[in-house]
Amino acid sequence: MIKLFNDKDECCGCGVCALSCPKQAITMRTTAEGFVYPEVENKKCVDCGLCVKQCPHGKSILNEPINCCAGSNRVHEQKIHSTSAGIFAAVATAFLEAGGLVCGASMTIKNGRAEVKHIMISSVNDLHKLQGSKYVKSDISEVIQKMDVALKDENKILFSGTPCQVAGIKSVYKKYADKLYTMDIVCHGVPSLKFFNDYLEYLQENEKKQVTDVCFRDKKQGWGHKGTVTFEENYKRNISRQNSSYYNFFFECEILRDSCYKCPYACTDRIGDLSIGDYWGAQKFNPELMIQNGGPFVSLEGISCILENTVSGTKLLELTKNRIEIRKIDIENVMVINTQLRTPAKYTSKRQQIFKVYIAEGYIGVEKQYRNWTRKKALVHTIKGLIPNKLKKQIKKAILG
């Protein structure tokens, strides 16, 4: 019998193995934590090995960036509706206007529950469906099949997603390399859709209203990590890592998929033709690029980092040159805060505790755990504040010897 992986951290859940199986012997199953994994049906499996051959995990060819740049979309309307500085929107617009198709993650909310999946668009009018971050795993199974038809019809496609999703797409469509362009994000890691929907259910029970929309990073609150949940009657609630259990655990890397903690793409060498992310710390590391110092960038509107990784990536930037402001920068500066360009997220015992509680008690248990930890943290902070600095130094000296 075919063995797809030895440990869960070797599977990113892209579903390529299931889609490549000629006997439909592989089904993607959801675990108690909410993550999907492939399961082989022995009676159908003929041991052809195609699933293992197509699996990209840890086998993909990565490219050293040709250039690292800071960038910003020149179209203000696109930029304010983007998470960072609207680089994806600029590249996608140019690609669509050149006659290509674009695939990216889209989120819809119906009856208070979210559906996050990749879709393919052919018009700039639909670009808004793909804009903005989605701090949750996106399903690419449907769009892979649609891409197959489009590529056979000689269409050029730009696919944007997490590095592991890009690796899966490139593995499936090796023979269409001249028509397939890819853009990966500097990925923080992905929680499960089930976990996220249970979080939304908790919010709805607490507010006694149904959720109608979620903006994971709301530019109206500035360039940062603050989001907005919209409920019925247009009631809005701002969420951040200070007041939201989901946000706090996400940014602390405590609710990610197992493979995120051993991600083979968490490095400077990249799988996509282009890589994009936030250029956190731009004001400190490249102050000359800020508008107040005569540069082109406004920090409140967001500043992106762009890694140009391949000849195809160069072509994408050339196609987009009239739509973005771009300046070369040192990749070392980008890596200071974008730690996923250096190393994967760290797996901790806290993650084990969160999912143990989640499986036993549901999201209400997770929320109670979050509040308990928050109270303890606040208490420790208060006690530390009461200790004179002189005494702190003496204690530190005693501990260190």
Coordinates of N, CA, C and O in Angstrom, one line a residue, residues 223-382:
W223 N -1.8 50.8 8.5 CA -1.0 49.6 8.0 C -0.5 48.9 9.2 O 0.3 49.3 10.0
G224 N -1.1 47.7 9.5 CA -0.7 46.9 10.6 C -1.5 45.6 10.7 O -1.9 45.1 9.7
H225 N -1.7 45.2 11.9 CA -2.4 43.9 12.1 C -3.7 44.0 12.8 O -4.1 43.1 13.6
K226 N -4.5 45.0 12.5 CA -5.8 45.2 13.0 C -6.9 44.9 12.0 O -6.8 45.3 10.8
G227 N -7.9 44.1 12.4 CA -8.9 43.7 11.5 C -10.3 44.2 11.9 O -10.4 44.8 13.0
T228 N -11.3 43.8 11.1 CA -12.7 44.2 11.4 C -13.6 43.1 11.1 O -13.5 42.5 10.1
V229 N -14.5 42.8 12.1 CA -15.6 41.8 11.8 C -16.9 42.6 11.7 O -17.2 43.4 12.6
T230 N -17.6 42.4 10.6 CA -18.9 43.1 10.4 C -20.0 42.1 10.7 O -20.0 40.9 10.2
F231 N -21.0 42.5 11.5 CA -22.2 41.7 11.8 C -23.4 42.3 11.1 O -23.3 43.3 10.4
E232 N -24.5 41.6 11.3 CA -25.8 42.1 10.8 C -26.0 43.6 11.3 O -25.5 44.0 12.3
E233 N -26.8 44.3 10.5 CA -27.2 45.7 10.8 C -25.9 46.6 10.8 O -25.9 47.6 11.4
N234 N -24.9 46.1 10.1 CA -23.7 46.8 9.8 C -22.9 47.2 11.2 O -22.2 48.2 11.2
Y235 N -23.2 46.3 12.2 CA -22.4 46.5 13.4 C -21.0 46.0 13.2 O -20.8 44.9 12.7
K236 N -20.0 46.8 13.6 CA -18.6 46.4 13.4 C -17.9 46.2 14.7 O -18.1 47.0 15.6
R237 N -17.0 45.3 14.7 CA -16.1 45.1 15.9 C -14.7 45.0 15.4 O -14.3 44.2 14.6
N238 N -13.8 45.9 16.0 CA -12.4 45.8 15.6 C -11.7 44.7 16.4 O -12.0 44.5 17.6
I239 N -10.8 44.0 15.7 CA -10.1 42.9 16.3 C -8.6 43.0 16.1 O -8.2 43.5 15.1
S240 N -7.9 42.6 17.1 CA -6.4 42.6 17.1 C -5.9 41.5 18.0 O -6.6 40.8 18.6
R241 N -4.6 41.4 18.0 CA -4.0 40.4 18.9 C -4.2 40.7 20.4 O -4.0 39.9 21.2
Q242 N -4.6 42.0 20.7 CA -4.8 42.4 22.1 C -6.2 42.0 22.6 O -6.4 41.8 23.8
N243 N -7.2 41.8 21.7 CA -8.6 41.5 22.1 C -9.2 40.3 21.5 O -10.4 40.0 21.7
S244 N -8.5 39.6 20.6 CA -9.0 38.5 19.9 C -8.2 37.2 20.1 O -7.0 37.3 19.8
S245 N -8.8 36.2 20.6 CA -8.0 34.9 20.8 C -7.5 34.4 19.5 O -6.3 33.9 19.4
Y246 N -8.3 34.4 18.5 CA -7.9 33.9 17.2 C -6.6 34.7 16.6 O -5.7 34.1 16.2
Y247 N -6.7 36.0 16.7 CA -5.6 36.8 16.2 C -4.4 36.6 17.1 O -3.3 36.5 16.5
N248 N -4.6 36.6 18.4 CA -3.4 36.4 19.3 C -2.7 35.1 19.0 O -1.5 35.1 18.8
F249 N -3.5 34.0 18.9 CA -2.9 32.7 18.7 C -2.3 32.6 17.3 O -1.3 31.9 17.1
F250 N -2.9 33.2 16.3 CA -2.4 33.2 14.9 C -1.0 33.9 14.9 O 0.0 33.3 14.4
F251 N -0.9 35.1 15.4 CA 0.3 35.9 15.3 C 1.4 35.3 16.2 O 2.6 35.5 16.0
E252 N 1.0 34.5 17.3 CA 2.0 33.9 18.1 C 2.4 32.5 17.5 O 3.1 31.7 18.2
C253 N 1.8 32.2 16.4 CA 2.1 30.9 15.7 C 1.6 29.6 16.5 O 2.3 28.6 16.4
E254 N 0.5 29.8 17.2 CA 0.1 28.7 18.1 C -1.0 27.8 17.5 O -1.4 26.8 18.1
I255 N -1.5 28.2 16.3 CA -2.7 27.4 15.8 C -2.5 27.0 14.3 O -3.4 26.8 13.6
L256 N -1.2 26.9 13.9 CA -0.9 26.6 12.5 C -0.9 25.1 12.2 O -0.9 24.3 13.2
R257 N -0.9 24.8 11.0 CA -0.9 23.4 10.5 C 0.5 22.8 10.9 O 1.5 23.5 11.0
D258 N 0.6 21.5 11.2 CA 1.8 20.9 11.6 C 3.0 21.1 10.6 O 4.1 21.4 11.0
S259 N 2.7 21.1 9.3 CA 3.7 21.3 8.3 C 4.3 22.7 8.4 O 5.5 22.9 7.9
C260 N 3.6 23.7 8.9 CA 4.1 25.0 8.9 C 5.3 25.2 9.9 O 6.1 26.1 9.7
Y261 N 5.4 24.2 10.8 CA 6.5 24.3 11.8 C 7.8 23.7 11.2 O 8.8 23.8 11.9
K262 N 7.7 23.0 10.1 CA 8.8 22.5 9.4 C 8.8 22.8 7.9 O 9.2 22.0 7.1
C263 N 8.3 24.0 7.7 CA 8.1 24.4 6.3 C 9.4 24.5 5.5 O 10.3 25.2 5.9
P264 N 9.5 23.8 4.4 CA 10.7 23.8 3.6 C 10.9 25.1 2.7 O 11.9 25.3 2.1
Y265 N 9.8 25.9 2.8 CA 9.8 27.2 2.0 C 10.1 28.4 2.8 O 10.1 29.5 2.3
A266 N 10.3 28.2 4.1 CA 10.6 29.3 5.0 C 12.1 29.7 5.0 O 12.8 29.4 5.9
C267 N 12.4 30.3 3.8 CA 13.8 30.7 3.6 C 13.9 31.7 2.5 O 12.8 32.1 1.9
T268 N 15.1 32.2 2.2 CA 15.2 33.3 1.2 C 15.0 32.7 -0.2 O 14.6 33.4 -1.1
D269 N 15.5 31.5 -0.4 CA 15.3 30.9 -1.8 C 13.8 30.6 -1.9 O 13.1 30.1 -1.0
R270 N 13.2 30.9 -3.1 CA 11.8 30.9 -3.2 C 11.3 30.0 -4.3 O 12.0 29.7 -5.3
I271 N 10.0 29.6 -4.2 CA 9.4 28.7 -5.2 C 8.6 29.5 -6.3 O 8.6 29.1 -7.4
G272 N 8.1 30.7 -6.0 CA 7.4 31.5 -6.9 C 8.3 32.4 -7.8 O 9.5 32.6 -7.5
D273 N 7.7 32.8 -9.0 CA 8.5 33.7 -9.8 C 8.7 35.1 -9.1 O 9.7 35.7 -9.3
L274 N 7.7 35.5 -8.4 CA 7.8 36.6 -7.5 C 7.3 36.2 -6.1 O 6.5 35.3 -5.9
S275 N 7.9 36.9 -5.1 CA 7.5 36.7 -3.7 C 7.1 38.1 -3.2 O 7.8 39.1 -3.5
I276 N 6.0 38.2 -2.5 CA 5.6 39.5 -2.0 C 5.2 39.3 -0.5 O 4.8 38.3 0.0
G277 N 5.4 40.5 0.2 CA 5.0 40.5 1.6 C 5.1 41.9 2.1 O 5.3 42.9 1.3
D278 N 5.0 42.1 3.4 CA 5.1 43.5 4.0 C 6.5 43.8 4.2 O 7.3 42.9 4.7
Y279 N 6.9 45.0 4.0 CA 8.3 45.4 4.4 C 8.2 46.1 5.7 O 8.2 47.3 5.8
W280 N 8.0 45.3 6.8 CA 8.0 45.8 8.1 C 9.4 46.4 8.5 O 10.4 45.9 8.2
G281 N 9.3 47.6 9.1 CA 10.6 48.2 9.5 C 11.2 49.1 8.4 O 12.3 49.6 8.6
A282 N 10.4 49.3 7.4 CA 11.0 50.2 6.3 C 11.4 51.5 6.8 O 12.4 52.1 6.3
Q283 N 10.6 52.1 7.7 CA 10.9 53.5 8.2 C 12.3 53.5 8.9 O 13.0 54.5 8.8
K284 N 12.7 52.4 9.6 CA 13.9 52.3 10.3 C 15.1 51.9 9.4 O 16.2 52.5 9.4
F285 N 14.9 50.9 8.5 CA 16.0 50.4 7.7 C 16.2 51.2 6.4 O 17.4 51.2 5.9
N286 N 15.2 51.8 5.9 CA 15.4 52.7 4.7 C 14.6 54.0 4.8 O 13.7 54.2 4.0
P287 N 15.0 54.8 5.8 CA 14.2 56.1 6.0 C 14.2 57.0 4.8 O 13.3 57.8 4.6
E288 N 15.3 56.8 3.9 CA 15.4 57.7 2.8 C 14.2 57.5 1.7 O 14.0 58.3 0.9
L289 N 13.5 56.3 1.9 CA 12.4 56.0 1.0 C 11.1 56.6 1.4 O 10.1 56.5 0.7
M290 N 11.0 57.1 2.6 CA 9.8 57.7 3.1 C 9.5 59.1 2.5 O 10.5 59.8 2.2
I291 N 8.3 59.4 2.3 CA 7.9 60.6 1.7 C 8.4 61.8 2.4 O 8.7 62.9 1.8
Q292 N 8.4 61.8 3.7 CA 8.9 62.9 4.5 C 10.4 63.2 4.3 O 10.9 64.3 4.6
N293 N 11.1 62.2 3.7 CA 12.5 62.4 3.5 C 12.8 62.5 2.0 O 13.9 62.3 1.5
G294 N 11.7 62.7 1.2 CA 11.9 62.9 -0.3 C 11.7 61.6 -1.0 O 11.9 61.6 -2.3
G295 N 11.3 60.5 -0.4 CA 11.1 59.2 -1.1 C 9.7 59.1 -1.6 O 8.9 60.0 -1.4
P296 N 9.4 57.9 -2.2 CA 8.0 57.8 -2.8 C 7.0 57.1 -1.9 O 5.8 57.0 -2.3
F297 N 7.4 56.6 -0.7 CA 6.5 55.7 0.1 C 5.9 56.4 1.3 O 6.5 57.2 2.0
V298 N 4.6 56.1 1.5 CA 3.9 56.6 2.7 C 3.6 55.4 3.6 O 2.9 54.5 3.3
S299 N 4.2 55.4 4.8 CA 4.1 54.2 5.7 C 2.7 53.9 6.1 O 2.4 52.7 6.2
L300 N 1.8 54.9 6.3 CA 0.5 54.6 6.7 C -0.3 53.8 5.6 O -1.3 53.1 5.9
E301 N 0.1 53.9 4.4 CA -0.6 53.3 3.3 C 0.0 51.9 3.0 O -0.5 51.1 2.2
G302 N 1.1 51.5 3.7 CA 1.7 50.2 3.5 C 2.9 50.2 2.5 O 2.9 51.0 1.6
I303 N 3.8 49.4 2.8 CA 5.0 49.3 1.9 C 5.3 47.8 1.8 O 5.3 47.0 2.8
S304 N 5.4 47.3 0.6 CA 5.6 45.9 0.3 C 7.1 45.6 0.0 O 7.8 46.4 -0.4
C305 N 7.4 44.3 0.3 CA 8.7 43.8 -0.2 C 8.4 42.9 -1.4 O 7.4 42.2 -1.4
I306 N 9.3 43.0 -2.4 CA 9.1 42.2 -3.6 C 10.4 41.4 -3.9 O 11.5 42.1 -4.0
L307 N 10.4 40.1 -4.0 CA 11.5 39.3 -4.4 C 11.3 38.9 -5.8 O 10.4 38.2 -6.1
E308 N 12.2 39.3 -6.7 CA 12.2 38.9 -8.1 C 13.1 37.7 -8.2 O 14.3 37.7 -8.0
N309 N 12.5 36.5 -8.5 CA 13.2 35.2 -8.3 C 13.6 34.5 -9.6 O 14.5 33.7 -9.6
T310 N 12.9 34.8 -10.7 CA 13.1 34.1 -12.0 C 13.0 35.1 -13.1 O 12.5 36.2 -13.0
V311 N 13.3 34.6 -14.3 CA 13.1 35.3 -15.6 C 11.6 35.7 -15.7 O 11.3 36.8 -16.2
S312 N 10.7 34.7 -15.4 CA 9.3 35.0 -15.5 C 8.9 36.1 -14.5 O 8.0 36.9 -14.8
G313 N 9.5 36.1 -13.3 CA 9.2 37.2 -12.4 C 9.7 38.5 -12.9 O 9.0 39.5 -12.7
T314 N 10.8 38.6 -13.6 CA 11.3 39.8 -14.2 C 10.2 40.3 -15.3 O 10.0 41.5 -15.3
K315 N 9.7 39.3 -16.0 CA 8.7 39.7 -17.0 C 7.4 40.3 -16.4 O 6.8 41.2 -16.9
L316 N 7.0 39.7 -15.2 CA 5.9 40.2 -14.5 C 6.1 41.7 -14.1 O 5.2 42.5 -14.2
L317 N 7.3 41.9 -13.5 CA 7.6 43.3 -13.1 C 7.7 44.3 -14.2 O 7.2 45.4 -14.1
E318 N 8.2 43.8 -15.3 CA 8.3 44.6 -16.5 C 6.9 45.0 -17.0 O 6.6 46.1 -17.4
L319 N 6.0 44.0 -17.0 CA 4.6 44.2 -17.4 C 3.9 45.2 -16.5 O 3.0 46.0 -16.9
T320 N 4.4 45.3 -15.2 CA 3.7 46.1 -14.2 C 4.4 47.5 -13.9 O 4.0 48.2 -13.1
K321 N 5.5 47.7 -14.6 CA 6.4 48.9 -14.3 C 5.7 50.2 -14.2 O 6.1 51.1 -13.4
N322 N 4.6 50.4 -15.0 CA 3.9 51.7 -15.0 C 2.9 51.8 -13.8 O 2.3 52.9 -13.6
R323 N 2.7 50.7 -13.1 CA 1.7 50.7 -12.0 C 2.3 50.7 -10.6 O 1.5 50.9 -9.7
I324 N 3.6 50.5 -10.5 CA 4.1 50.5 -9.1 C 5.4 51.4 -9.0 O 6.1 51.6 -10.0
E325 N 5.5 51.9 -7.8 CA 6.8 52.6 -7.4 C 7.7 51.5 -6.9 O 7.2 50.7 -6.0
I326 N 8.9 51.4 -7.3 CA 9.8 50.3 -6.8 C 11.2 50.8 -6.6 O 11.7 51.6 -7.4
R327 N 11.8 50.3 -5.5 CA 13.2 50.7 -5.2 C 13.9 49.5 -4.7 O 13.4 48.7 -3.9
K328 N 15.2 49.3 -5.2 CA 15.9 48.1 -4.7 C 16.4 48.3 -3.2 O 16.7 49.5 -2.9
I329 N 16.3 47.3 -2.5 CA 16.7 47.3 -1.1 C 17.5 46.1 -0.7 O 17.6 45.1 -1.5
D330 N 18.1 46.0 0.5 CA 18.9 44.9 0.9 C 17.9 43.9 1.6 O 17.1 44.2 2.5
I331 N 18.0 42.6 1.1 CA 17.1 41.6 1.6 C 17.3 41.3 3.1 O 16.4 40.9 3.8
E332 N 18.5 41.6 3.6 CA 18.8 41.4 5.0 C 17.9 42.3 5.9 O 17.5 41.9 7.0
N333 N 17.5 43.5 5.4 CA 16.6 44.4 6.1 C 15.2 43.8 6.2 O 14.6 43.9 7.2
V334 N 14.8 43.2 5.1 CA 13.4 42.6 5.1 C 13.3 41.4 6.0 O 12.3 41.2 6.7
M335 N 14.4 40.7 6.2 CA 14.4 39.5 7.0 C 14.4 39.7 8.5 O 14.1 38.8 9.2
V336 N 14.7 40.9 8.9 CA 14.8 41.2 10.3 C 13.4 40.9 11.0 O 13.4 40.2 12.0
I337 N 12.3 41.4 10.4 CA 11.0 41.2 11.0 C 10.3 40.0 10.3 O 9.5 39.3 10.9
N338 N 10.5 39.9 9.0 CA 9.9 38.8 8.3 C 10.7 37.5 8.5 O 11.5 37.0 7.7
T339 N 10.5 36.9 9.7 CA 11.3 35.8 10.2 C 11.1 34.5 9.3 O 12.0 33.7 9.3
Q340 N 9.9 34.5 8.6 CA 9.7 33.3 7.8 C 10.6 33.3 6.5 O 10.5 32.3 5.8
L341 N 11.4 34.3 6.3 CA 12.4 34.3 5.3 C 13.7 33.6 5.8 O 14.6 33.5 5.1
R342 N 13.7 33.3 7.1 CA 14.8 32.7 7.7 C 14.6 31.3 8.3 O 15.4 30.4 8.1
T343 N 13.4 31.2 8.9 CA 13.1 29.9 9.6 C 11.6 29.7 9.8 O 10.9 30.7 9.8
P344 N 11.1 28.5 9.9 CA 9.7 28.2 10.1 C 9.3 28.7 11.5 O 10.1 29.0 12.4
A345 N 8.0 28.7 11.7 CA 7.4 29.0 13.0 C 7.9 28.0 14.0 O 8.1 26.8 13.6
K346 N 8.0 28.3 15.3 CA 8.4 27.4 16.3 C 7.2 26.7 17.0 O 6.3 27.3 17.4
Y347 N 7.3 25.4 17.0 CA 6.2 24.6 17.6 C 6.4 24.6 19.1 O 7.5 24.3 19.6
T348 N 5.4 24.9 19.9 CA 5.5 24.9 21.3 C 4.4 24.1 22.0 O 3.5 23.6 21.4
S349 N 4.6 23.9 23.3 CA 3.7 23.1 24.1 C 2.3 23.8 24.2 O 1.3 23.2 24.4
K350 N 2.4 25.2 24.0 CA 1.1 25.9 24.1 C 0.2 25.5 22.9 O -1.0 25.5 23.1
R351 N 0.8 25.2 21.8 CA -0.1 24.8 20.6 C -0.8 23.5 21.0 O -2.0 23.3 20.8
Q352 N -0.1 22.6 21.6 CA -0.6 21.3 22.1 C -1.8 21.5 23.0 O -2.8 20.9 22.9
Q353 N -1.6 22.4 24.0 CA -2.6 22.7 25.0 C -3.9 23.3 24.3 O -5.0 22.9 24.6
I354 N -3.7 24.2 23.3 CA -4.8 24.9 22.7 C -5.7 23.8 22.0 O -6.9 23.8 22.1
F355 N -5.1 22.9 21.2 CA -5.8 22.0 20.4 C -6.4 20.8 21.3 O -7.4 20.3 21.0
K356 N -5.7 20.6 22.4 CA -6.3 19.6 23.3 C -7.6 20.1 23.9 O -8.6 19.4 24.0
V357 N -7.6 21.4 24.3 CA -8.8 22.0 24.8 C -9.9 22.1 23.7 O -11.0 21.9 24.0
Y358 N -9.4 22.5 22.5 CA -10.4 22.7 21.4 C -11.1 21.4 21.1 O -12.3 21.4 20.9
I359 N -10.4 20.3 21.1 CA -11.0 19.0 20.7 C -12.0 18.6 21.8 O -13.0 18.0 21.6
A360 N -11.6 18.8 23.1 CA -12.4 18.4 24.2 C -13.6 19.3 24.5 O -14.7 18.9 24.8
E361 N -13.4 20.7 24.3 CA -14.4 21.6 24.7 C -14.9 22.5 23.6 O -15.9 23.3 23.9
G362 N -14.4 22.5 22.4 CA -14.8 23.4 21.4 C -14.1 24.7 21.5 O -13.3 24.9 22.4
Y363 N -14.6 25.7 20.8 CA -13.9 27.0 20.8 C -14.1 27.8 22.1 O -13.3 28.6 22.5
I364 N -15.2 27.5 22.8 CA -15.5 28.2 24.0 C -14.4 27.8 25.0 O -13.9 28.7 25.8
G365 N -13.8 26.6 24.9 CA -12.7 26.2 25.8 C -11.4 27.0 25.4 O -10.7 27.4 26.3
V366 N -11.3 27.2 24.1 CA -10.1 27.9 23.6 C -10.1 29.4 24.1 O -9.1 29.9 24.6
E367 N -11.3 29.9 24.1 CA -11.5 31.3 24.6 C -11.2 31.4 26.1 O -10.6 32.4 26.5
K368 N -11.7 30.5 26.8 CA -11.4 30.5 28.3 C -9.9 30.3 28.6 O -9.4 31.0 29.4
Q369 N -9.3 29.5 27.8 CA -7.8 29.3 27.9 C -7.1 30.6 27.6 O -6.2 31.0 28.3
Y370 N -7.5 31.3 26.6 CA -6.9 32.6 26.2 C -7.1 33.6 27.3 O -6.1 34.3 27.6
R371 N -8.3 33.7 27.8 CA -8.5 34.7 28.9 C -7.7 34.4 30.1 O -7.2 35.3 30.8
N372 N -7.5 33.1 30.4 CA -6.8 32.7 31.6 C -5.3 33.1 31.4 O -4.7 33.6 32.3
W373 N -4.8 32.8 30.2 CA -3.4 33.1 30.0 C -3.2 34.7 30.0 O -2.2 35.2 30.4
T374 N -4.2 35.4 29.4 CA -4.1 36.8 29.4 C -4.1 37.4 30.8 O -3.3 38.4 31.1
R375 N -4.9 36.9 31.7 CA -4.9 37.4 33.1 C -3.6 37.1 33.8 O -3.1 38.0 34.5
K376 N -3.0 35.9 33.6 CA -1.8 35.6 34.2 C -0.6 36.5 33.7 O 0.2 37.0 34.4
K377 N -0.7 36.8 32.3 CA 0.3 37.6 31.7 C 0.2 39.0 32.3 O 1.3 39.7 32.6
A378 N -1.0 39.5 32.4 CA -1.2 40.9 33.0 C -0.7 41.0 34.4 O -0.2 42.0 34.9
L379 N -1.0 39.9 35.2 CA -0.6 39.8 36.6 C 1.0 39.9 36.7 O 1.5 40.6 37.5
V380 N 1.6 39.1 35.9 CA 3.1 39.1 35.9 C 3.6 40.5 35.5 O 4.6 40.9 36.2
H381 N 3.0 41.1 34.5 CA 3.5 42.4 34.1 C 3.3 43.4 35.2 O 4.1 44.3 35.5
T382 N 2.2 43.3 36.0 CA 1.9 44.2 37.1 C 2.9 44.0 38.2 O 3.5 45.0 38.8

